[in-house]
GROMACS .gro file of C-alpha atoms in nm:
model
  211
    1MET     CA    1  -4.498  -1.082   0.817
    2PRO     CA    2  -4.344  -1.380   0.634
    3ASP     CA    3  -4.035  -1.342   0.418
    4TYR     CA    4  -4.075  -1.502   0.076
    5GLY     CA    5  -3.699  -1.496   0.018
    6ASP     CA    6  -3.607  -1.629  -0.324
    7ALA     CA    7  -3.940  -1.808  -0.383
    8ASP     CA    8  -4.045  -1.774  -0.746
    9THR     CA    9  -4.394  -1.926  -0.741
   10LEU     CA   10  -4.703  -1.824  -0.547
   11ALA     CA   11  -4.742  -2.183  -0.427
   12ASP     CA   12  -4.392  -2.182  -0.277
   13MET     CA   13  -4.460  -1.846  -0.111
   14ALA     CA   14  -4.781  -1.988   0.035
   15ARG     CA   15  -4.595  -2.291   0.174
   16ARG     CA   16  -4.342  -2.062   0.342
   17VAL     CA   17  -4.623  -1.875   0.515
   18LEU     CA   18  -4.795  -2.194   0.626
   19ASP     CA   19  -4.468  -2.332   0.765
   20VAL     CA   20  -4.450  -2.050   1.021
   21ALA     CA   21  -4.819  -1.964   1.072
   22PRO     CA   22  -5.030  -2.074   1.372
   23ALA     CA   23  -5.274  -2.361   1.337
   24ARG     CA   24  -5.556  -2.109   1.283
   25PHE     CA   25  -5.503  -1.747   1.187
   26ALA     CA   26  -5.641  -1.431   1.030
   27LEU     CA   27  -5.481  -1.372   0.690
   28LEU     CA   28  -5.424  -1.035   0.523
   29GLY     CA   29  -5.240  -0.988   0.195
   30HIS     CA   30  -5.155  -0.675  -0.006
   31SER     CA   31  -5.098  -0.673  -0.383
   32MET     CA   32  -4.901  -0.989  -0.472
   33GLY     CA   33  -4.937  -1.089  -0.107
   34ALA     CA   34  -5.313  -1.111  -0.157
   35ARG     CA   35  -5.257  -1.358  -0.440
   36VAL     CA   36  -5.037  -1.557  -0.201
   37ALA     CA   37  -5.318  -1.539   0.055
   38LEU     CA   38  -5.559  -1.691  -0.194
   39GLU     CA   39  -5.313  -1.973  -0.263
   40ILE     CA   40  -5.308  -2.036   0.113
   41VAL     CA   41  -5.687  -2.049   0.119
   42ARG     CA   42  -5.682  -2.290  -0.174
   43SER     CA   43  -5.438  -2.528  -0.007
   44ALA     CA   44  -5.521  -2.486   0.363
   45GLY     CA   45  -5.854  -2.309   0.390
   46ASP     CA   46  -5.941  -2.484   0.716
   47ARG     CA   47  -5.658  -2.291   0.885
   48VAL     CA   48  -5.783  -1.947   0.777
   49ASP     CA   49  -6.058  -1.801   0.995
   50ARG     CA   50  -6.079  -1.463   0.817
   51LEU     CA   51  -5.933  -1.313   0.500
   52ALA     CA   52  -5.840  -0.963   0.381
   53LEU     CA   53  -5.742  -0.886   0.022
   54LEU     CA   54  -5.592  -0.543  -0.042
   55SER     CA   55  -5.499  -0.369  -0.369
   56THR     CA   56  -5.492  -0.684  -0.579
   57GLY     CA   57  -5.640  -0.881  -0.868
   58VAL     CA   58  -5.749  -1.234  -0.952
   59HIS     CA   59  -5.711  -1.229  -1.331
   60LEU     CA   60  -5.465  -1.444  -1.524
   61PRO     CA   61  -5.175  -1.276  -1.709
   62GLY     CA   62  -5.310  -1.069  -1.995
   63GLU     CA   63  -5.177  -1.000  -2.340
   64GLY     CA   64  -4.862  -0.794  -2.319
   65GLU     CA   65  -4.816  -0.831  -1.944
   66ALA     CA   66  -4.508  -1.051  -1.971
   67ALA     CA   67  -4.341  -0.815  -2.218
   68LYS     CA   68  -4.397  -0.516  -1.988
   69ARG     CA   69  -4.266  -0.697  -1.682
   70TYR     CA   70  -3.962  -0.829  -1.866
   71ALA     CA   71  -3.890  -0.482  -2.005
   72LEU     CA   72  -3.882  -0.345  -1.651
   73ARG     CA   73  -3.664  -0.636  -1.539
   74ASP     CA   74  -3.421  -0.573  -1.824
   75PHE     CA   75  -3.414  -0.202  -1.743
   76GLY     CA   76  -3.309  -0.295  -1.390
   77ARG     CA   77  -3.040  -0.528  -1.518
   78GLU     CA   78  -2.902  -0.253  -1.738
   79ARG     CA   79  -2.943   0.051  -1.513
   80GLY     CA   80  -2.959  -0.094  -1.161
   81MET     CA   81  -3.229  -0.137  -0.898
   82ALA     CA   82  -3.241   0.230  -0.802
   83ALA     CA   83  -3.329   0.331  -1.159
   84LEU     CA   84  -3.587   0.052  -1.184
   85VAL     CA   85  -3.763   0.163  -0.864
   86ASP     CA   86  -3.756   0.527  -0.973
   87ALA     CA   87  -3.941   0.425  -1.290
   88TRP     CA   88  -4.182   0.178  -1.129
   89LEU     CA   89  -4.278   0.337  -0.798
   90PRO     CA   90  -4.438   0.677  -0.881
   91PRO     CA   91  -4.754   0.531  -1.045
   92MET     CA   92  -4.801   0.308  -0.739
   93ILE     CA   93  -4.874   0.613  -0.520
   94ALA     CA   94  -5.185   0.833  -0.542
   95PRO     CA   95  -5.121   1.113  -0.794
   96SER     CA   96  -5.275   1.362  -0.551
   97ARG     CA   97  -5.000   1.289  -0.298
   98PRO     CA   98  -4.682   1.501  -0.331
   99ARG     CA   99  -4.346   1.327  -0.316
  100GLY     CA  100  -4.204   1.342   0.032
  101ASP     CA  101  -4.087   1.127   0.321
  102LEU     CA  102  -4.328   0.845   0.236
  103TYR     CA  103  -4.192   0.819  -0.117
  104GLN     CA  104  -3.836   0.809   0.011
  105GLU     CA  105  -3.920   0.534   0.262
  106LEU     CA  106  -4.091   0.322  -0.002
  107TYR     CA  107  -3.810   0.389  -0.248
  108ALA     CA  108  -3.547   0.275   0.003
  109MET     CA  109  -3.748  -0.037   0.093
  110CYS     CA  110  -3.782  -0.142  -0.271
  111VAL     CA  111  -3.418  -0.073  -0.358
  112ASP     CA  112  -3.303  -0.270  -0.054
  113ALA     CA  113  -3.511  -0.570  -0.169
  114GLY     CA  114  -3.280  -0.604  -0.467
  115LEU     CA  115  -3.310  -0.712  -0.827
  116ALA     CA  116  -3.293  -1.088  -0.760
  117ARG     CA  117  -3.605  -1.075  -0.543
  118PHE     CA  118  -3.780  -0.852  -0.797
  119GLU     CA  119  -3.707  -1.106  -1.070
  120ALA     CA  120  -3.831  -1.396  -0.855
  121GLN     CA  121  -4.157  -1.214  -0.792
  122ILE     CA  122  -4.201  -1.138  -1.163
  123ALA     CA  123  -4.162  -1.511  -1.231
  124ALA     CA  124  -4.421  -1.590  -0.963
  125LEU     CA  125  -4.674  -1.344  -1.100
  126LEU     CA  126  -4.634  -1.454  -1.461
  127SER     CA  127  -4.684  -1.821  -1.367
  128ARG     CA  128  -4.985  -1.751  -1.143
  129PRO     CA  129  -5.260  -2.012  -1.162
  130GLU     CA  130  -5.632  -1.957  -1.209
  131ILE     CA  131  -5.787  -1.848  -0.879
  132GLU     CA  132  -6.115  -1.674  -0.963
  133SER     CA  133  -6.317  -1.995  -0.935
  134LEU     CA  134  -6.213  -2.021  -0.568
  135LEU     CA  135  -6.382  -1.697  -0.465
  136PRO     CA  136  -6.747  -1.818  -0.439
  137ALA     CA  137  -6.632  -2.097  -0.203
  138ILE     CA  138  -6.481  -1.860   0.054
  139GLY     CA  139  -6.702  -1.859   0.362
  140CYS     CA  140  -6.493  -1.677   0.623
  141PRO     CA  141  -6.529  -1.302   0.695
  142THR     CA  142  -6.359  -1.129   0.403
  143LEU     CA  143  -6.246  -0.770   0.361
  144VAL     CA  144  -6.169  -0.638   0.013
  145ALA     CA  145  -6.000  -0.298   0.031
  146VAL     CA  146  -5.852  -0.061  -0.226
  147GLY     CA  147  -5.741   0.299  -0.258
  148SER     CA  148  -5.965   0.528  -0.459
  149GLU     CA  149  -5.664   0.639  -0.667
  150ASP     CA  150  -5.512   0.296  -0.729
  151ARG     CA  151  -5.409   0.299  -1.096
  152TRP     CA  152  -5.253  -0.048  -1.089
  153SER     CA  153  -5.547  -0.236  -0.931
  154PRO     CA  154  -5.843   0.003  -0.959
  155PRO     CA  155  -6.158   0.002  -0.744
  156VAL     CA  156  -6.371  -0.150  -1.021
  157GLN     CA  157  -6.148  -0.458  -1.009
  158HIS     CA  158  -6.216  -0.494  -0.637
  159GLU     CA  159  -6.588  -0.449  -0.685
  160ALA     CA  160  -6.579  -0.757  -0.907
  161ILE     CA  161  -6.375  -0.954  -0.652
  162ALA     CA  162  -6.607  -0.864  -0.364
  163ALA     CA  163  -6.912  -0.955  -0.572
  164LEU     CA  164  -6.779  -1.310  -0.613
  165ILE     CA  165  -6.707  -1.374  -0.242
  166PRO     CA  166  -7.017  -1.439  -0.029
  167ASP     CA  167  -7.081  -1.154   0.216
  168ALA     CA  168  -6.746  -0.987   0.146
  169ARG     CA  169  -6.714  -0.627   0.262
  170LEU     CA  170  -6.573  -0.381   0.006
  171VAL     CA  171  -6.394  -0.071   0.139
  172VAL     CA  172  -6.264   0.202  -0.092
  173ILE     CA  173  -6.030   0.436   0.094
  174GLU     CA  174  -6.012   0.789  -0.040
  175GLY     CA  175  -5.682   0.947  -0.128
  176ALA     CA  176  -5.478   0.627  -0.149
  177GLY     CA  177  -5.308   0.461  -0.442
  178HIS     CA  178  -5.169   0.110  -0.474
  179MET     CA  179  -4.950   0.153  -0.166
  180LEU     CA  180  -5.264   0.172   0.048
  181PRO     CA  181  -5.120   0.042   0.379
  182ALA     CA  182  -4.845   0.305   0.373
  183GLU     CA  183  -5.051   0.591   0.227
  184ARG     CA  184  -5.363   0.577   0.448
  185PRO     CA  185  -5.278   0.350   0.744
  186ASP     CA  186  -5.525   0.509   0.986
  187ALA     CA  187  -5.824   0.466   0.754
  188LEU     CA  188  -5.717   0.113   0.664
  189ASN     CA  189  -5.675   0.021   1.030
  190VAL     CA  190  -6.037   0.121   1.096
  191ALA     CA  191  -6.148  -0.126   0.828
  192ILE     CA  192  -5.914  -0.393   0.964
  193ALA     CA  193  -6.043  -0.346   1.320
  194ASP     CA  194  -6.400  -0.396   1.199
  195TRP     CA  195  -6.292  -0.707   1.007
  196LEU     CA  196  -6.120  -0.852   1.314
  197GLU     CA  197  -6.434  -0.803   1.523
  198GLN     CA  198  -6.646  -1.026   1.298
  199PRO     CA  199  -6.703  -1.382   1.423
  200ALA     CA  200  -6.433  -1.606   1.278
  201THR     CA  201  -6.507  -1.909   1.064
  202SER     CA  202  -6.315  -2.136   0.828
  203SER     CA  203  -6.567  -2.243   0.569
  204ILE     CA  204  -6.402  -2.333   0.241
  205SER     CA  205  -6.572  -2.571   0.003
  206TYR     CA  206  -6.374  -2.586  -0.319
  207CYS     CA  207  -6.309  -2.839  -0.592
  208PRO     CA  208  -6.083  -2.717  -0.874
  209GLU     CA  209  -6.211  -2.774  -1.226
  210GLY     CA  210  -6.100  -3.111  -1.349
  211ALA     CA  211  -6.019  -3.246  -1.002
   0.00000   0.00000   0.00000
């Protein structure tokens, strides 16, 4: 799992992954990591022999998104990272799941990441480039997975993503929210195992608009 460090653009995050990745590799990204994965496919698609996109989106920043993200950032600056995480994290977990050890583990992980990294990732997400036009050119085995109770990146969003990628497999995992890998790891691992068994390819044919 690469460490993005202080990178504040998706392109820089993608370069950091490529600097340490093998010549050819299977690529799985969750949430913002899936957007990084798509940047990797855009810049080095011949190195990716299969792709998995979990709990994510491909849309550009919408009206009001920057204000909401900056408000959360400013709340963290004023009240500290622990208060920020306590406000941000609960909607990321399936509402049907009671708070318990999993919440505490995720809470500790996010607090430990720190405000500076949170701010860098906000900057990266708000400056994200158009990526939707890349999807029809993806020719490697692709898994699109989401939790049925994801309120941040809902299943309907993933249905649209899967529809744009040739032969993509859509998996909706019951009882999981946005933190799918932590909430339902066993069910997700079944989908990942099936994805890894598909014959690998690296077929990317993409020309950005205006290139």
